[in-house]
Structures are given as structure tokens and as C-alpha cells.
């Protein structure tokens, strides 16, 4: 049976989505893969179909019990034998699953990372016929990615235990540095990287800055009401940083006649499952949630996503807005941003590892919020896709822009400085070179002898920081977080550097410090 025949036989589809056939074929050939497909791109089928065509069991490492249960329910409806071992099972249920495994009546087995590393998980790994191991939400592995599940960082042991079993790591979001880190952490052998199109042109993006609480709440109600006028069955997700805010938002919306439920980690597994099911079945219009909600959710007609607070990085933001409009129909994403969010995120970062990297990524998120550059251009550029055309479907494109000035010469100065260092410098160090700093690092590397040393003394450090971020957001340069957050010039930047293209800057304005 060919993959296409199996697709029709087991799932009833007559054709693959983009990249699915390639990933399935690689899995059947026993190749390690890192697969980056946007939310709604059909990642689950990439391991489910090979599981049915290969002998033995396919293990799926998944972070959330609700996600596993939802997947198993869908597979069960198709007559596909799947099971899970996790902390929600009692002893009798666990023994029943083990019996199914021993009798080879399970094709897909879902495990949490904690279960995998338990004595029982290691026993299954060593005593069962395993043909493929899939790792869902693979960005959780990376030291550059999310501090979501520390156990994910231990998954490199799989290759040590079972070096001949192919690994299939899947996620909806990972910048180039995160991808490389995932490959290294998992110890993949000659891995194939399959990266889908990050563009979601059906989602209209908007940011609202500096709103007071009362104004934010009023705008949220107006926004949801507008969505319901376009589609009476519309539903969406409001993301908030704290449990307190999720409960406040749900209570407020219910008072306004909008059916809403909160969702956060302090709720029991049963309570979270009820909210999850109520959202899937359309019993509520809105779920007011912290970051975990929506991961792996199979609801293609979510029409909108609101961020009550600024997310801590672009990866988190992109993954969460990607839960809207998976059916390809028009959807909307609204983000509220304030300096109070920066203060709160800074406090959170103080208790994490890699604080410097986390702050750099948060700064990029802040610049995204404050920028007048096409938001889709900025998002795609962050993930390594350089586009030179505006989307005309975000507030930065559709609203009147502030007056601009010719920024070609400042851009040429900055990019020339970056290139003359061999593209080995960070943003602060480039500013030091441009301003003629005598700082030890500048002198140590001989950057004071560069022709560009001191050519930017006419601008303050804050002005250069603002302007260089505009260059980055516009796509003239990018930050490589995997190489010490060094700056690199893009092909578009090269055109500006050679005078083939001009560049406009929004004049610098003093912003309130946090």
C-alpha cells in the first residue's frame, strides 16, 4: 500500500497537505527529521500515517494530557488502535494499556516526557518493537526556546538508548537558532529539515499600545462584538499572563453577555478538560487562558485571538495567533502592550536560565509592538523568511504612518560596520563602534581601526538602538540568536548598502523607560 492509498484508506483524504507526503516518505525510510509546519499544517498525520504502515509501535512524546486524549479520541473514531500512559490513569487502566502493548494491539502510544523517563517508560522503550519516535511540540526541547517543560531537555537520551530508531521532531514555531539547538539536543543523525511556509495571510494583525485596564476591557468587548457581527458562531482565545487576569476576564465577559471560561494551571485536570471540551463543542465564545491552552487543539474555525498582555517572545506570539483561522478563512489577532507588561516579564525572566537571551527576545517582541513596519514582514523575517512586500492586512500597513526621514546613510553606516567586523558583533557593540567608544572590547578586537569607527558620533546610543532595530524589523539585518546574538546583513540590506535601494526611518522619539 502506498502512502497515498493509506491516506485514503485510514483517513479518507484524497491528497496530502504541503510537505506531508515528503515527511511520511522520509519516516518510512527511517530518516531523522525536524519538521516545522504552522499550526493547522497537519503535523499529527506526519507520524500517524507512518505508524500504520510500519511494524510495531510508534511512540509519541507529548506535553499535555488533554492533547493526548484528544488525539486518541480522534484515532479511535477512525478505528486506529492508540493508547496513552500518563499520570491521569489509575492502576487498573494502566495495566489494561500494558496488556494491549504486550499483545501488540497498539500502533500509536502517547507518553508524557515524565512517563518516558520513569521505570515503566524505559521498560517499554527497551522491550517493545518501536519503529518510530515522534516528539510533539519539539520547541520545548531547546535552550533557546520556551521554558515550558524541563523534562524535554532530557530527550537526547533516546538516541543513546535506541540509536537505530528514527526520530521525528515536530513543532509549529522555531527560529533558525532554535532549530539547530533541537537537532543538537536530540543527537539526530544526518537529519532532514522540513520547513513549511510561516505566512498566514488570512490573519489580520493589530497592536494597541498604552491602554488602561478599563479601555482595554471596552476594546475587547467591542472587538468580540465586531467578530460576532461578521460570524454569529465566532469563537476565540484571550491569552493573559496571570491566573488572576484569566479569571477576571472571564467574569467580566460573562457580565457583558459573552460566554467565557478561564483556563490556567491551578485548575484540576478535570476542570481543564471541561473547559477544553466546552470550547471545542461551541458551548462558550471565549476561553481566557494562560499560555498552555490551545496547544494541539483541533478547532479549525477559531476566528480570533487576543493577547491581554505582551507575550515574552515572537515564538510564543506566533504560535498563539496561529490557532486562529486554521480553516483558511479570515481571522483576527489583537495584541495589547504596555510598559507594565515589560516590567512583569522582566521579573519573570529573573527566575529563569539564559536571562540575557530571554531579554533580547523580549526586546525584539517590544520592538515589534512599537514598530510601524508591516507586522507580517517582521514576523516572517524573524523566522528566516525575507519578504520585500508589505502585507496590507495589518494595522501598520492600514493605519496612517508617522512622517519618515531618509535613513539610507545611517543604514549604510551601520551595515558597513557590521560587515567590516565579519558579522561577529552584537547590536550594543556595533553602536559602540559607530559612536567611537573606547570600551575595552572595542579596543581588544581592533575595531577602533575600522573605517566605520566613530562615523556615527552625531547620534546618541538610544537613537542608534532605535534606528538599528528599525533596520532589523524592515529586513535589512537580522539577529542570529544561535551565534551569540550577532548581527547579519540580508540581501535587501546589501541593496541598500550599495545604493540600489533607499531606506526610510521613523524619527527617534524619547520613550518612557521601564
Short mmCIF file of C-alpha atoms in Angstrom, two decimals:
data_model
loop_
_atom_site.label_atom_id
_atom_site.label_comp_id
_atom_site.label_asym_id
_atom_site.label_seq_id
_atom_site.Cartn_x
_atom_site.Cartn_y
_atom_site.Cartn_z
CA UNK A 1 0.00 0.00 0.00
CA UNK A 2 1.40 3.40 -0.99
CA UNK A 3 1.28 6.37 1.39
CA UNK A 4 -1.45 7.97 -0.74
CA UNK A 5 -3.51 4.77 -0.66
CA UNK A 6 -3.00 4.51 3.10
CA UNK A 7 -4.03 8.15 3.49
CA UNK A 8 -7.32 7.45 1.75
CA UNK A 9 -7.89 4.08 3.46
CA UNK A 10 -7.27 5.22 7.06
CA UNK A 11 -8.16 8.93 7.00
CA UNK A 12 -10.42 9.33 3.96
CA UNK A 13 -8.30 12.08 2.35
CA UNK A 14 -7.57 12.09 -1.38
CA UNK A 15 -4.43 14.25 -1.22
CA UNK A 16 -1.69 15.38 1.15
CA UNK A 17 -1.18 18.88 2.50
CA UNK A 18 2.05 20.69 1.77
CA UNK A 19 5.14 18.74 2.94
CA UNK A 20 3.14 15.84 4.50
CA UNK A 21 3.99 13.32 1.77
CA UNK A 22 7.68 14.21 1.97
CA UNK A 23 7.76 13.77 5.76
CA UNK A 24 5.86 10.45 5.61
CA UNK A 25 8.23 9.09 2.95
CA UNK A 26 11.29 10.07 4.99
CA UNK A 27 9.83 8.41 8.11
CA UNK A 28 9.17 5.17 6.20
CA UNK A 29 12.82 5.22 5.08
CA UNK A 30 13.99 5.51 8.70
CA UNK A 31 15.40 9.03 8.49
CA UNK A 32 15.63 11.51 11.37
CA UNK A 33 13.63 14.68 10.72
CA UNK A 34 12.89 18.08 12.18
CA UNK A 35 9.53 19.28 10.83
CA UNK A 36 8.39 22.90 11.23
CA UNK A 37 4.83 23.30 9.99
CA UNK A 38 2.48 26.12 11.01
CA UNK A 39 -0.48 25.50 13.27
CA UNK A 40 -3.10 23.74 11.18
CA UNK A 41 -0.47 22.35 8.79
CA UNK A 42 -1.27 18.72 9.64
CA UNK A 43 1.72 17.75 11.78
CA UNK A 44 -0.11 14.88 13.54
CA UNK A 45 -0.68 12.98 10.32
CA UNK A 46 3.07 13.10 9.65
CA UNK A 47 3.59 10.45 12.35
CA UNK A 48 0.14 8.83 12.45
CA UNK A 49 0.25 7.60 8.86
CA UNK A 50 3.78 6.08 9.06
CA UNK A 51 2.73 4.42 12.34
CA UNK A 52 0.05 2.48 10.47
CA UNK A 53 2.45 1.43 7.71
CA UNK A 54 5.36 0.39 9.94
CA UNK A 55 5.60 -2.72 12.14
CA UNK A 56 5.40 -2.41 15.91
CA UNK A 57 4.63 0.77 17.87
CA UNK A 58 5.15 4.45 17.20
CA UNK A 59 5.87 6.37 20.41
CA UNK A 60 4.63 9.95 20.58
CA UNK A 61 6.12 12.19 23.27
CA UNK A 62 3.52 14.84 24.02
CA UNK A 63 3.41 17.54 26.74
CA UNK A 64 -0.29 17.71 27.65
CA UNK A 65 -2.72 15.04 28.82
CA UNK A 66 -5.65 16.83 27.19
CA UNK A 67 -3.77 16.89 23.89
CA UNK A 68 -3.09 13.14 24.09
CA UNK A 69 -6.68 12.33 24.98
CA UNK A 70 -8.00 14.45 22.13
CA UNK A 71 -5.70 12.70 19.64
CA UNK A 72 -6.68 9.25 20.91
CA UNK A 73 -10.38 10.10 20.68
CA UNK A 74 -9.96 11.10 17.03
CA UNK A 75 -7.93 7.99 16.20
CA UNK A 76 -10.44 5.77 17.97
CA UNK A 77 -13.24 7.22 15.82
CA UNK A 78 -11.23 6.10 12.77
CA UNK A 79 -10.68 2.61 14.16
CA UNK A 80 -6.95 3.20 14.70
CA UNK A 81 -5.56 1.47 17.84
CA UNK A 82 -3.97 4.11 20.05
CA UNK A 83 -3.40 4.47 23.79
CA UNK A 84 -1.69 6.63 26.37
CA UNK A 85 0.20 6.19 29.60
CA UNK A 86 0.14 9.24 31.85
CA UNK A 87 -0.46 10.34 35.42
CA UNK A 88 -4.24 10.57 34.95
CA UNK A 89 -4.64 6.77 34.70
CA UNK A 90 -5.42 4.61 37.72
CA UNK A 91 -3.62 1.30 38.22
CA UNK A 92 -6.30 -0.80 36.51
CA UNK A 93 -6.32 1.46 33.43
CA UNK A 94 -2.54 1.37 33.32
CA UNK A 95 -2.48 -2.43 33.43
CA UNK A 96 -5.02 -2.61 30.60
CA UNK A 97 -2.81 -0.41 28.42
CA UNK A 98 0.24 -2.56 29.22
CA UNK A 99 -1.70 -5.66 28.24
CA UNK A 100 -2.59 -4.07 24.89
CA UNK A 101 1.07 -3.19 24.32
CA UNK A 102 2.29 -6.71 25.12
CA UNK A 103 -0.32 -8.25 22.82
CA UNK A 104 0.72 -5.83 20.04
CA UNK A 105 -2.75 -4.29 19.82
CA UNK A 106 -1.47 -0.71 19.97
CA UNK A 107 0.01 1.12 16.96
CA UNK A 108 0.41 4.59 18.48
CA UNK A 109 1.36 5.10 22.13
CA UNK A 110 1.33 8.61 23.63
CA UNK A 111 3.64 9.29 26.58
CA UNK A 112 4.45 12.39 28.56
CA UNK A 113 8.22 13.01 28.94
CA UNK A 114 7.89 12.22 32.66
CA UNK A 115 6.35 8.83 31.89
CA UNK A 116 9.02 8.08 29.29
CA UNK A 117 11.76 8.59 31.88
CA UNK A 118 10.02 6.51 34.53
CA UNK A 119 10.99 2.87 35.11
CA UNK A 120 7.85 1.82 33.23
CA UNK A 121 8.65 4.05 30.27
CA UNK A 122 12.21 2.76 30.00
CA UNK A 123 10.88 -0.81 30.17
CA UNK A 124 8.52 -0.15 27.26
CA UNK A 125 11.31 1.51 25.31
CA UNK A 126 13.63 -1.48 25.75
CA UNK A 127 11.19 -4.38 25.50
CA UNK A 128 8.77 -3.29 22.76
CA UNK A 129 9.17 -3.21 18.98
CA UNK A 130 9.49 0.52 18.34
CA UNK A 131 9.59 1.68 14.71
CA UNK A 132 9.34 5.46 15.08
CA UNK A 133 9.54 8.02 17.89
CA UNK A 134 7.74 11.33 17.35
CA UNK A 135 8.34 14.32 19.62
CA UNK A 136 5.50 16.82 19.51
CA UNK A 137 5.94 20.49 20.49
CA UNK A 138 9.67 19.99 19.95
CA UNK A 139 10.46 23.67 20.63
CA UNK A 140 10.16 22.73 24.32
CA UNK A 141 13.49 20.90 23.93
CA UNK A 142 15.55 23.91 23.01
CA UNK A 143 17.57 26.01 25.43
CA UNK A 144 16.77 28.89 23.05
CA UNK A 145 13.05 28.17 23.08
CA UNK A 146 10.38 28.06 25.77
CA UNK A 147 10.86 27.32 29.47
CA UNK A 148 7.76 25.15 29.27
CA UNK A 149 8.77 21.60 30.15
CA UNK A 150 12.26 20.97 31.61
CA UNK A 151 11.91 17.21 31.03
CA UNK A 152 12.07 17.85 27.29
CA UNK A 153 15.74 18.77 27.67
CA UNK A 154 16.49 15.14 28.63
CA UNK A 155 15.14 13.62 25.42
CA UNK A 156 18.61 13.28 23.94
CA UNK A 157 18.83 10.02 25.88
CA UNK A 158 16.50 8.42 23.29
CA UNK A 159 19.27 8.23 20.68
CA UNK A 160 21.62 6.79 23.29
CA UNK A 161 19.09 4.07 24.19
CA UNK A 162 17.83 3.38 20.65
CA UNK A 163 20.30 4.75 18.08
CA UNK A 164 18.69 2.93 15.14
CA UNK A 165 15.13 4.19 15.69
CA UNK A 166 14.25 7.26 13.58
CA UNK A 167 13.24 10.43 15.39
CA UNK A 168 10.58 12.81 14.10
CA UNK A 169 10.55 16.15 15.93
CA UNK A 170 7.61 18.44 15.17
CA UNK A 171 6.67 21.99 16.10
CA UNK A 172 4.81 24.96 14.70
CA UNK A 173 7.43 27.54 15.53
CA UNK A 174 11.20 27.66 15.73
CA UNK A 175 13.65 30.29 14.55
CA UNK A 176 16.86 29.08 12.83
CA UNK A 177 18.87 29.07 16.08
CA UNK A 178 16.18 27.05 17.88
CA UNK A 179 16.11 24.52 15.04
CA UNK A 180 19.83 23.92 15.31
CA UNK A 181 19.58 23.55 19.06
CA UNK A 182 16.76 20.97 18.76
CA UNK A 183 18.90 18.90 16.37
CA UNK A 184 21.86 19.04 18.74
CA UNK A 185 19.84 18.24 21.87
CA UNK A 186 18.20 15.20 20.25
CA UNK A 187 21.52 13.99 18.78
CA UNK A 188 19.86 13.43 15.41
CA UNK A 189 21.88 11.60 12.74
CA UNK A 190 22.03 13.24 9.28
CA UNK A 191 18.67 14.91 9.94
CA UNK A 192 16.38 16.26 7.27
CA UNK A 193 14.81 19.65 7.99
CA UNK A 194 11.36 20.26 6.53
CA UNK A 195 10.20 23.85 6.99
CA UNK A 196 6.75 24.97 5.87
CA UNK A 197 5.53 28.41 4.95
CA UNK A 198 5.18 30.59 8.05
CA UNK A 199 2.91 33.08 6.32
CA UNK A 200 -0.71 33.21 7.50
CA UNK A 201 -2.09 35.97 5.27
CA UNK A 202 -5.68 35.35 6.39
CA UNK A 203 -4.93 36.64 9.92
CA UNK A 204 -5.23 40.41 10.31
CA UNK A 205 -2.70 41.63 12.89
CA UNK A 206 -3.14 44.65 15.16
CA UNK A 207 -1.42 46.08 18.25
CA UNK A 208 -2.85 48.54 20.78
CA UNK A 209 -0.33 50.34 22.98
CA UNK A 210 -0.59 52.01 26.36
CA UNK A 211 -4.23 51.24 27.16
CA UNK A 212 -5.57 51.49 30.70
CA UNK A 213 -7.43 48.48 32.07
CA UNK A 214 -10.91 49.96 31.55
CA UNK A 215 -10.06 50.94 27.99
CA UNK A 216 -8.62 47.51 27.22
CA UNK A 217 -11.74 45.78 28.52
CA UNK A 218 -14.01 48.05 26.49
CA UNK A 219 -11.97 47.45 23.34
CA UNK A 220 -12.05 43.68 23.92
CA UNK A 221 -15.83 43.69 24.12
CA UNK A 222 -16.08 45.87 21.00
CA UNK A 223 -13.63 43.59 19.18
CA UNK A 224 -15.53 40.38 20.07
CA UNK A 225 -18.85 42.03 19.20
CA UNK A 226 -17.48 43.02 15.80
CA UNK A 227 -16.33 39.46 15.17
CA UNK A 228 -19.76 38.12 16.13
CA UNK A 229 -21.42 40.56 13.71
CA UNK A 230 -19.36 39.01 10.92
CA UNK A 231 -19.94 35.47 12.19
CA UNK A 232 -22.52 34.74 14.89
CA UNK A 233 -20.76 31.46 15.74
CA UNK A 234 -17.31 33.04 16.07
CA UNK A 235 -15.13 32.00 18.99
CA UNK A 236 -11.67 32.87 20.18
CA UNK A 237 -8.98 32.80 22.84
CA UNK A 238 -7.78 35.58 25.13
CA UNK A 239 -4.25 35.00 26.44
CA UNK A 240 -3.18 36.59 29.72
CA UNK A 241 -0.01 36.25 31.77
CA UNK A 242 -1.58 35.58 35.17
CA UNK A 243 -4.24 33.26 36.54
CA UNK A 244 -5.85 36.27 38.21
CA UNK A 245 -6.31 38.02 34.86
CA UNK A 246 -7.82 34.95 33.18
CA UNK A 247 -10.46 34.73 35.91
CA UNK A 248 -11.10 38.48 35.83
CA UNK A 249 -11.52 38.47 32.06
CA UNK A 250 -13.89 35.51 32.07
CA UNK A 251 -16.03 37.09 34.79
CA UNK A 252 -16.11 40.45 33.00
CA UNK A 253 -17.08 38.93 29.65
CA UNK A 254 -19.89 36.91 31.20
CA UNK A 255 -21.21 40.11 32.78
CA UNK A 256 -21.24 41.60 29.27
CA UNK A 257 -23.27 38.68 27.93
CA UNK A 258 -20.31 36.92 26.29
CA UNK A 259 -19.97 33.29 27.32
CA UNK A 260 -16.45 32.76 28.65
CA UNK A 261 -14.44 30.39 30.84
CA UNK A 262 -10.99 30.73 32.44
CA UNK A 263 -8.18 28.18 31.92
CA UNK A 264 -4.94 28.00 33.92
CA UNK A 265 -2.51 25.60 35.57
CA UNK A 266 -4.06 25.90 39.05
CA UNK A 267 -7.25 24.21 37.83
CA UNK A 268 -7.57 20.45 38.17
CA UNK A 269 -7.10 18.22 35.13
CA UNK A 270 -10.86 17.53 35.16
CA UNK A 271 -11.69 21.25 35.23
CA UNK A 272 -9.30 21.97 32.37
CA UNK A 273 -10.75 19.10 30.33
CA UNK A 274 -14.26 20.52 30.80
CA UNK A 275 -13.15 23.93 29.54
CA UNK A 276 -11.34 22.32 26.62
CA UNK A 277 -14.42 20.32 25.61
CA UNK A 278 -16.76 23.30 26.07
CA UNK A 279 -14.62 25.32 23.68
CA UNK A 280 -14.39 22.54 21.09
CA UNK A 281 -18.15 21.97 21.16
CA UNK A 282 -19.00 25.67 20.85
CA UNK A 283 -20.62 26.00 24.28
CA UNK A 284 -18.50 29.08 25.03
CA UNK A 285 -17.46 32.01 22.88
CA UNK A 286 -14.17 32.73 24.62
CA UNK A 287 -11.57 30.95 26.70
CA UNK A 288 -9.42 33.27 28.84
CA UNK A 289 -6.22 31.33 29.28
CA UNK A 290 -2.58 31.25 30.19
CA UNK A 291 -0.06 30.04 27.60
CA UNK A 292 -0.65 26.26 27.64
CA UNK A 293 -4.21 26.40 26.28
CA UNK A 294 -4.63 25.68 22.60
CA UNK A 295 -1.50 23.55 22.16
CA UNK A 296 -2.51 20.87 19.69
CA UNK A 297 -6.16 21.92 19.77
CA UNK A 298 -8.15 20.68 16.78
CA UNK A 299 -10.57 23.55 16.19
CA UNK A 300 -10.04 24.96 12.69
CA UNK A 301 -12.69 27.71 12.95
CA UNK A 302 -11.24 29.82 15.77
CA UNK A 303 -11.87 33.30 14.39
CA UNK A 304 -9.79 35.49 16.70
CA UNK A 305 -7.01 35.59 19.30
CA UNK A 306 -6.46 38.43 21.78
CA UNK A 307 -3.35 38.98 23.90
CA UNK A 308 -4.28 40.88 27.05
CA UNK A 309 -0.55 41.18 27.80
CA UNK A 310 2.53 41.21 25.59
CA UNK A 311 3.97 37.68 25.07
CA UNK A 312 7.56 37.17 26.15
CA UNK A 313 8.88 36.47 22.64
CA UNK A 314 7.91 36.24 18.97
CA UNK A 315 7.78 32.42 19.01
CA UNK A 316 5.10 32.40 21.69
CA UNK A 317 3.11 35.13 19.93
CA UNK A 318 3.26 33.44 16.53
CA UNK A 319 2.24 30.06 17.88
CA UNK A 320 -0.74 31.51 19.75
CA UNK A 321 -2.10 33.65 16.92
CA UNK A 322 -1.68 30.61 14.67
CA UNK A 323 -4.58 28.97 16.48
CA UNK A 324 -6.92 31.34 14.65
CA UNK A 325 -8.09 30.81 11.10
CA UNK A 326 -6.72 27.32 10.58
CA UNK A 327 -9.53 26.77 8.06
CA UNK A 328 -8.04 29.48 5.85
CA UNK A 329 -10.97 31.85 6.37
CA UNK A 330 -10.41 35.45 7.58
CA UNK A 331 -9.32 35.74 11.22
CA UNK A 332 -8.04 38.49 13.50
CA UNK A 333 -5.33 38.86 16.15
CA UNK A 334 -5.27 41.77 18.60
CA UNK A 335 -2.37 42.40 20.99
CA UNK A 336 -2.37 44.85 23.91
CA UNK A 337 1.01 46.13 25.02
CA UNK A 338 2.14 48.37 27.85
CA UNK A 339 5.29 49.12 29.81
CA UNK A 340 3.70 47.33 32.76
CA UNK A 341 3.99 44.15 30.68
CA UNK A 342 7.73 44.75 30.23
CA UNK A 343 8.13 45.21 33.97
CA UNK A 344 6.22 41.98 34.72
CA UNK A 345 8.13 39.97 32.13
CA UNK A 346 11.45 41.27 33.45
CA UNK A 347 10.54 39.96 36.89
CA UNK A 348 9.66 36.57 35.42
CA UNK A 349 12.91 36.42 33.47
CA UNK A 350 14.95 36.99 36.65
CA UNK A 351 13.94 33.50 37.79
CA UNK A 352 14.90 31.70 34.57
CA UNK A 353 18.05 30.45 32.90
CA UNK A 354 19.55 32.32 29.92
CA UNK A 355 18.33 35.68 31.19
CA UNK A 356 20.31 37.70 28.62
CA UNK A 357 18.86 35.76 25.70
CA UNK A 358 15.35 35.99 27.14
CA UNK A 359 15.68 39.76 27.47
CA UNK A 360 16.96 40.08 23.90
CA UNK A 361 13.99 38.14 22.59
CA UNK A 362 11.63 40.18 24.75
CA UNK A 363 13.21 43.36 23.34
CA UNK A 364 12.51 42.13 19.82
CA UNK A 365 8.88 41.50 20.83
CA UNK A 366 8.72 45.03 22.25
CA UNK A 367 10.13 46.47 19.03
CA UNK A 368 7.52 44.50 17.07
CA UNK A 369 4.81 46.16 19.17
CA UNK A 370 6.22 49.66 18.72
CA UNK A 371 7.16 49.40 15.05
CA UNK A 372 5.35 50.97 12.11
CA UNK A 373 6.83 48.33 9.79
CA UNK A 374 4.44 45.77 8.26
CA UNK A 375 3.90 43.25 11.04
CA UNK A 376 3.82 40.23 8.76
CA UNK A 377 7.16 41.27 7.27
CA UNK A 378 8.61 41.41 10.81
CA UNK A 379 7.19 38.01 11.81
CA UNK A 380 8.38 36.21 8.71
CA UNK A 381 11.79 37.88 8.94
CA UNK A 382 12.23 36.60 12.48
CA UNK A 383 11.81 33.02 11.26
CA UNK A 384 14.27 33.48 8.41
CA UNK A 385 11.90 34.35 5.55
CA UNK A 386 12.81 37.70 3.99
CA UNK A 387 9.98 39.48 2.19
CA UNK A 388 10.16 42.83 0.45
CA UNK A 389 6.44 43.50 0.06
CA UNK A 390 4.06 44.73 2.77
CA UNK A 391 1.01 42.58 3.56
CA UNK A 392 -1.64 45.37 3.56
CA UNK A 393 -3.53 43.33 6.16
CA UNK A 394 -2.18 44.67 9.47
CA UNK A 395 -2.59 47.91 11.36
CA UNK A 396 0.94 49.03 10.48
CA UNK A 397 0.03 48.83 6.80
CA UNK A 398 -3.55 50.10 7.01
CA UNK A 399 -3.29 52.99 9.50
CA UNK A 400 -1.67 56.37 8.70
CA UNK A 401 2.05 56.30 9.42
CA UNK A 402 4.15 58.92 11.15
CA UNK A 403 6.34 61.10 8.90
CA UNK A 404 9.64 59.47 7.94
CA UNK A 405 13.11 60.68 7.08
CA UNK A 406 15.73 59.37 4.66
CA UNK A 407 17.62 56.75 6.64
CA UNK A 408 19.78 55.39 3.82
CA UNK A 409 23.06 56.87 5.08
CA UNK A 410 22.59 55.76 8.75
CA UNK A 411 21.68 52.29 7.44
CA UNK A 412 24.77 52.17 5.26
CA UNK A 413 26.98 53.23 8.18
CA UNK A 414 25.51 50.55 10.49
CA UNK A 415 25.63 47.72 7.93
CA UNK A 416 29.13 48.66 6.82
CA UNK A 417 30.28 48.44 10.44
CA UNK A 418 28.65 45.02 10.82
CA UNK A 419 30.23 43.65 7.64
CA UNK A 420 33.71 45.04 8.41
CA UNK A 421 33.70 43.07 11.68
CA UNK A 422 32.93 39.85 9.78
CA UNK A 423 29.35 39.94 11.10
CA UNK A 424 30.62 38.86 14.52
CA UNK A 425 29.23 41.70 16.66
CA UNK A 426 26.10 42.29 18.70
CA UNK A 427 23.84 45.32 18.46
CA UNK A 428 25.36 47.11 21.50
CA UNK A 429 28.89 46.54 20.19
CA UNK A 430 28.02 47.96 16.74
CA UNK A 431 26.68 51.07 18.47
CA UNK A 432 29.97 51.40 20.37
CA UNK A 433 31.91 51.18 17.09
CA UNK A 434 29.70 53.75 15.36
CA UNK A 435 29.97 56.17 18.30
CA UNK A 436 33.75 55.77 18.68
CA UNK A 437 33.68 54.16 22.12
CA UNK A 438 36.98 53.38 23.85
CA UNK A 439 35.41 50.42 25.63
CA UNK A 440 37.81 47.53 26.24
CA UNK A 441 36.03 45.11 23.90
CA UNK A 442 36.22 47.59 21.00
CA UNK A 443 39.95 48.09 21.51
CA UNK A 444 40.68 44.40 22.17
CA UNK A 445 39.32 43.32 18.77
CA UNK A 446 40.87 46.27 16.95
CA UNK A 447 37.51 47.69 15.94
CA UNK A 448 38.83 51.20 16.64
CA UNK A 449 40.92 50.81 13.46
CA UNK A 450 37.90 50.21 11.21
CA UNK A 451 36.95 52.95 8.70
CA UNK A 452 33.47 52.99 10.27
CA UNK A 453 34.82 53.65 13.77
CA UNK A 454 33.23 56.86 15.07
CA UNK A 455 31.23 57.69 11.92
CA UNK A 456 28.01 57.79 13.96
CA UNK A 457 29.02 60.20 16.73
CA UNK A 458 26.26 62.57 15.61
CA UNK A 459 23.61 60.21 17.02
CA UNK A 460 23.12 59.12 20.63
CA UNK A 461 23.28 55.46 21.69
CA UNK A 462 19.49 55.43 22.12
CA UNK A 463 18.98 56.85 18.63
CA UNK A 464 21.24 54.20 17.11
CA UNK A 465 19.48 51.45 19.03
CA UNK A 466 16.11 52.63 17.77
CA UNK A 467 17.28 53.01 14.19
CA UNK A 468 19.11 49.67 14.04
CA UNK A 469 16.02 47.90 15.33
CA UNK A 470 14.05 49.59 12.56
CA UNK A 471 16.58 48.22 10.09
CA UNK A 472 16.16 44.75 11.59
CA UNK A 473 12.37 44.89 11.57
CA UNK A 474 12.36 46.13 8.00
CA UNK A 475 14.59 43.23 6.96
CA UNK A 476 17.95 44.90 6.27
CA UNK A 477 19.63 42.89 9.04
CA UNK A 478 18.75 40.06 11.39
CA UNK A 479 19.90 38.82 14.79
CA UNK A 480 21.33 35.29 14.91
CA UNK A 481 20.46 34.21 18.45
CA UNK A 482 22.28 30.91 17.97
CA UNK A 483 25.59 32.69 17.28
CA UNK A 484 25.80 34.97 20.29
CA UNK A 485 23.05 37.34 19.07
CA UNK A 486 25.29 38.65 16.32
CA UNK A 487 24.01 40.92 13.54
CA UNK A 488 23.97 39.83 9.89
CA UNK A 489 23.12 41.77 6.72
CA UNK A 490 20.39 40.39 4.43
CA UNK A 491 20.27 40.56 0.61
CA UNK A 492 17.86 43.50 0.93
CA UNK A 493 20.37 45.19 3.24
CA UNK A 494 23.09 44.64 0.65
CA UNK A 495 20.98 46.51 -1.93
CA UNK A 496 20.63 49.49 0.44
CA UNK A 497 24.35 49.33 1.24
CA UNK A 498 25.22 49.50 -2.47
CA UNK A 499 22.78 52.37 -3.06
CA UNK A 500 20.42 50.26 -5.17
CA UNK A 501 17.58 50.81 -2.71
CA UNK A 502 16.71 53.65 -0.33
CA UNK A 503 15.53 53.28 3.25
CA UNK A 504 13.14 55.42 5.34
CA UNK A 505 13.34 55.82 9.13
CA UNK A 506 10.71 56.93 11.62
CA UNK A 507 12.35 59.80 13.56
CA UNK A 508 13.54 58.86 17.03
CA UNK A 509 11.35 59.85 19.95
CA UNK A 510 12.27 59.56 23.61
CA UNK A 511 10.26 56.69 25.10
CA UNK A 512 9.43 56.26 28.74
CA UNK A 513 11.84 53.86 30.42
CA UNK A 514 10.64 50.86 32.40
#
